[in-house]
Amino acid sequence: MQHLDWNDLHDFLTVARAGQIARAAAQLGVDATTVGRRLRRLEARLGRTLFEQTREGQVLTEAGETLLAQVEAMQRAADRIEARPDSGALSGLLRVSVSEGFGTWLVAEHLPAFAAAHPGLTIDLVASSGFLSPSKREADVAVLLARPAQGPVVASKLADYALHLYASADYVARTGAPTRETLATRHKLVGYIPDLLYAPELRYLREVDPALAPQLRSSSIAAQARLIAGGAGVGVLPHFIAGRDPALVRVVPEVTIARAFFLVTHRDTRQLRRVRAFRAWLVELVTRHRAALIGGEG
């Protein structure tokens, strides 16, 4: 057997976990052609076919499943070596997956201080509509809207947060203050696109009233906040977003929607020094900003 390149094995591992070459390439920061070429090189050196191409992406063959178990064992061994305590500075790549709102309005604002304290780290903040999976090792740390039901992960509640109904002051002056009874009949509603929801916890309007349906819809909470602030209608926003925007006023004040964030890491990598450091920093961050999250003053 020819000498195997660890980089090829790492690419194989990424594709196996992602299920698609294109998705794996995005995680690796290279183009899909490069990943495909490396996989073919690995298969040629092993003399085995590792993946079958399907409509959905790449599916492991029996030989691929066998290799995956071996490469994951190698990765865990490498992680354990890195996890040994020492006095050196943190280094390497830290990938963090968070929701768009939490990542943009809270984490990103304060992350420069953490990055400055650990200049040897490369930090990927994936703040988007959807989450990377710690159980598949797509992310080192994830902040999710629900505790995972299964998988090789460790999860704990990070923070509670509150959401309310908001509109712009101009909208309220133009249409009158919404009430629970008039939301469905007299007001335009802003919310998520139902078939593009990435988590059931985002069905906010249904929790207010099952009959409510948004007329202006976006997969982005940032876009929804801009639409509401611009006078487009009434919508549900987290207090940590809307509470700092002077263009927004809370309406239907008796409505409060409670949610929670959960901090999730893979059980094999949660003791890595960079992961431990970020977890501690994030817990301290939400503790300091608890009032902004739950809707109090401060």
Short mmCIF file of C-alpha atoms in Angstrom, two decimals, residues 81-293:
data_model
loop_
_atom_site.label_atom_id
_atom_site.label_comp_id
_atom_site.label_asym_id
_atom_site.label_seq_id
_atom_site.Cartn_x
_atom_site.Cartn_y
_atom_site.Cartn_z
CA ILE A 81 -3.06 14.66 22.63
CA GLU A 82 -4.14 18.26 22.09
CA ALA A 83 -6.36 18.13 25.17
CA ARG A 84 -3.41 17.49 27.52
CA PRO A 85 -3.02 20.45 29.89
CA ASP A 86 -0.06 22.70 29.31
CA SER A 87 0.77 26.36 29.78
CA GLY A 88 0.99 27.23 26.09
CA ALA A 89 -1.24 29.66 24.25
CA LEU A 90 -4.37 28.44 22.52
CA SER A 91 -4.03 27.70 18.82
CA GLY A 92 -5.78 25.97 15.96
CA LEU A 93 -9.26 26.32 14.50
CA LEU A 94 -12.35 26.89 16.62
CA ARG A 95 -15.65 26.60 14.74
CA VAL A 96 -18.76 27.89 16.50
CA SER A 97 -22.31 27.42 15.16
CA VAL A 98 -24.99 29.78 16.47
CA SER A 99 -28.36 31.11 15.36
CA GLU A 100 -28.28 34.24 13.26
CA GLY A 101 -29.82 36.49 15.87
CA PHE A 102 -27.76 35.32 18.86
CA GLY A 103 -24.59 35.23 16.79
CA THR A 104 -25.05 38.66 15.24
CA TRP A 105 -26.53 40.67 18.11
CA LEU A 106 -24.62 39.19 21.05
CA VAL A 107 -21.68 36.94 20.19
CA ALA A 108 -20.21 38.94 17.30
CA GLU A 109 -20.35 42.18 19.27
CA HIS A 110 -18.16 40.76 22.05
CA LEU A 111 -16.09 38.14 20.20
CA PRO A 112 -13.24 40.57 19.35
CA ALA A 113 -12.24 40.60 23.03
CA PHE A 114 -11.99 36.79 23.12
CA ALA A 115 -10.07 36.77 19.84
CA ALA A 116 -7.65 39.42 21.13
CA ALA A 117 -7.00 37.34 24.25
CA HIS A 118 -6.16 34.29 22.09
CA PRO A 119 -4.37 35.56 18.97
CA GLY A 120 -3.22 32.05 18.01
CA LEU A 121 -6.78 30.90 17.39
CA THR A 122 -8.58 30.99 14.07
CA ILE A 123 -12.28 31.41 14.88
CA ASP A 124 -15.13 30.55 12.52
CA LEU A 125 -18.41 32.12 13.67
CA VAL A 126 -21.13 30.39 11.66
CA ALA A 127 -24.16 32.57 12.38
CA SER A 128 -26.85 31.60 9.91
CA SER A 129 -30.32 30.15 9.39
CA GLY A 130 -29.47 26.61 10.41
CA PHE A 131 -26.90 24.87 12.56
CA LEU A 132 -23.77 22.79 12.02
CA SER A 133 -23.79 19.52 13.92
CA PRO A 134 -21.41 18.90 16.84
CA SER A 135 -22.33 15.20 16.76
CA LYS A 136 -20.93 15.00 13.20
CA ARG A 137 -17.97 17.16 14.22
CA GLU A 138 -19.04 19.94 11.84
CA ALA A 139 -18.58 22.42 14.70
CA ASP A 140 -16.59 22.48 17.94
CA VAL A 141 -19.32 24.35 19.79
CA ALA A 142 -22.96 24.93 18.88
CA VAL A 143 -25.64 27.01 20.54
CA LEU A 144 -28.94 25.33 19.69
CA LEU A 145 -32.61 26.10 20.36
CA ALA A 146 -33.29 22.65 21.84
CA ARG A 147 -31.36 19.97 23.68
CA PRO A 148 -30.29 17.25 21.20
CA ALA A 149 -32.22 14.03 21.70
CA GLN A 150 -29.32 11.78 20.73
CA GLY A 151 -25.76 11.68 19.46
CA PRO A 152 -22.28 11.67 21.03
CA VAL A 153 -22.67 15.15 22.50
CA VAL A 154 -22.79 16.91 25.85
CA ALA A 155 -25.49 19.57 26.18
CA SER A 156 -26.44 22.02 28.90
CA LYS A 157 -28.79 24.98 29.11
CA LEU A 158 -26.89 28.16 28.36
CA ALA A 159 -29.56 30.81 28.94
CA ASP A 160 -33.25 31.56 28.85
CA TYR A 161 -34.44 34.38 26.62
CA ALA A 162 -37.71 36.16 25.94
CA LEU A 163 -39.47 37.27 22.77
CA HIS A 164 -42.30 39.78 22.36
CA LEU A 165 -44.44 41.32 19.65
CA TYR A 166 -43.00 44.52 18.17
CA ALA A 167 -43.91 47.17 15.64
CA SER A 168 -42.44 50.52 14.70
CA ALA A 169 -43.71 53.69 16.37
CA ASP A 170 -44.74 54.98 12.95
CA TYR A 171 -46.75 51.81 12.27
CA VAL A 172 -48.58 52.10 15.58
CA ALA A 173 -49.33 55.78 14.92
CA ARG A 174 -50.68 54.90 11.49
CA THR A 175 -52.78 51.83 12.31
CA GLY A 176 -53.44 52.06 16.03
CA ALA A 177 -51.99 49.83 18.71
CA PRO A 178 -52.50 46.13 17.89
CA THR A 179 -54.38 43.94 20.33
CA ARG A 180 -54.49 40.19 20.53
CA GLU A 181 -57.96 40.28 18.98
CA THR A 182 -57.02 42.55 16.04
CA LEU A 183 -53.69 40.95 15.06
CA ALA A 184 -55.27 38.53 12.59
CA THR A 185 -57.76 40.95 11.02
CA ARG A 186 -56.31 44.47 11.02
CA HIS A 187 -52.54 44.09 10.89
CA LYS A 188 -49.86 42.85 8.54
CA LEU A 189 -47.67 40.25 10.20
CA VAL A 190 -43.96 39.62 9.66
CA GLY A 191 -42.45 36.20 10.32
CA TYR A 192 -40.56 33.16 9.10
CA ILE A 193 -41.23 31.24 5.89
CA PRO A 194 -42.98 28.12 7.25
CA ASP A 195 -41.42 25.53 4.94
CA LEU A 196 -37.92 26.97 5.48
CA LEU A 197 -37.96 26.83 9.27
CA TYR A 198 -34.81 25.14 10.52
CA ALA A 199 -36.17 24.55 14.04
CA PRO A 200 -39.73 24.06 15.35
CA GLU A 201 -38.97 26.49 18.19
CA LEU A 202 -39.24 29.32 15.63
CA ARG A 203 -43.02 28.93 15.20
CA TYR A 204 -43.63 32.04 17.29
CA LEU A 205 -46.84 33.42 15.78
CA ARG A 206 -48.61 30.09 16.13
CA GLU A 207 -47.86 30.23 19.84
CA VAL A 208 -49.56 33.64 20.07
CA ASP A 209 -52.59 32.43 18.10
CA PRO A 210 -52.79 29.33 15.86
CA ALA A 211 -54.74 31.38 13.31
CA LEU A 212 -51.94 33.91 12.75
CA ALA A 213 -49.94 33.70 9.53
CA PRO A 214 -47.34 36.20 8.29
CA GLN A 215 -47.86 38.07 5.03
CA LEU A 216 -44.24 39.30 4.87
CA ARG A 217 -41.89 36.37 5.35
CA SER A 218 -38.15 35.86 5.54
CA SER A 219 -35.80 33.08 6.58
CA SER A 220 -33.62 35.76 8.24
CA ILE A 221 -34.39 37.22 11.66
CA ALA A 222 -32.22 40.21 10.73
CA ALA A 223 -34.41 40.89 7.70
CA GLN A 224 -37.55 40.52 9.81
CA ALA A 225 -36.21 43.04 12.33
CA ARG A 226 -35.50 45.52 9.53
CA LEU A 227 -38.94 45.00 8.01
CA ILE A 228 -40.67 45.60 11.35
CA ALA A 229 -38.52 48.63 12.17
CA GLY A 230 -39.33 49.99 8.71
CA GLY A 231 -43.05 49.94 9.42
CA ALA A 232 -43.99 46.85 7.43
CA GLY A 233 -46.05 45.27 10.18
CA VAL A 234 -46.04 43.42 13.50
CA GLY A 235 -43.76 40.52 14.34
CA VAL A 236 -42.12 38.50 17.09
CA LEU A 237 -38.51 39.38 17.91
CA PRO A 238 -36.12 38.41 20.72
CA HIS A 239 -35.77 41.14 23.30
CA PHE A 240 -31.99 41.11 22.89
CA ILE A 241 -32.54 42.33 19.31
CA ALA A 242 -35.59 44.59 19.57
CA GLY A 243 -34.85 46.02 23.00
CA ARG A 244 -31.90 47.97 21.67
CA ASP A 245 -33.62 49.42 18.59
CA PRO A 246 -35.28 52.79 19.35
CA ALA A 247 -37.44 52.45 16.21
CA LEU A 248 -39.27 49.48 17.73
CA VAL A 249 -41.99 49.49 20.38
CA ARG A 250 -43.45 46.52 22.17
CA VAL A 251 -47.10 45.83 21.38
CA VAL A 252 -49.65 43.43 22.89
CA PRO A 253 -47.61 43.59 26.12
CA GLU A 254 -49.33 40.61 27.74
CA VAL A 255 -47.64 38.29 25.21
CA THR A 256 -44.26 36.86 26.21
CA ILE A 257 -42.72 33.85 24.48
CA ALA A 258 -40.05 31.95 26.44
CA ARG A 259 -37.21 30.08 24.80
CA ALA A 260 -33.76 28.79 25.78
CA PHE A 261 -30.33 28.37 24.24
CA PHE A 262 -28.42 25.11 24.76
CA LEU A 263 -24.64 24.81 24.66
CA VAL A 264 -23.58 21.66 22.81
CA THR A 265 -20.16 20.09 22.26
CA HIS A 266 -18.94 16.70 21.05
CA ARG A 267 -18.08 14.47 23.98
CA ASP A 268 -14.69 13.55 22.45
CA THR A 269 -13.53 17.14 21.96
CA ARG A 270 -15.23 19.09 24.74
CA GLN A 271 -12.05 18.93 26.86
CA LEU A 272 -9.87 20.55 24.21
CA ARG A 273 -8.38 23.68 25.72
CA ARG A 274 -9.74 25.97 23.02
CA VAL A 275 -13.23 24.49 23.43
CA ARG A 276 -13.13 24.77 27.22
CA ALA A 277 -11.94 28.37 26.99
CA PHE A 278 -14.71 29.37 24.60
CA ARG A 279 -17.39 27.60 26.64
CA ALA A 280 -16.30 29.45 29.77
CA TRP A 281 -16.21 32.77 27.93
CA LEU A 282 -19.69 32.23 26.46
CA VAL A 283 -21.22 31.27 29.81
CA GLU A 284 -19.74 34.41 31.36
CA LEU A 285 -21.01 36.52 28.44
CA VAL A 286 -24.65 35.41 28.75
CA THR A 287 -24.47 35.77 32.55
CA ARG A 288 -23.43 39.42 32.14
CA HIS A 289 -26.18 40.05 29.60
CA ARG A 290 -28.97 38.10 31.27
CA ALA A 291 -31.19 41.18 31.55
CA ALA A 292 -30.98 41.82 27.80
CA LEU A 293 -31.86 38.19 27.10
#
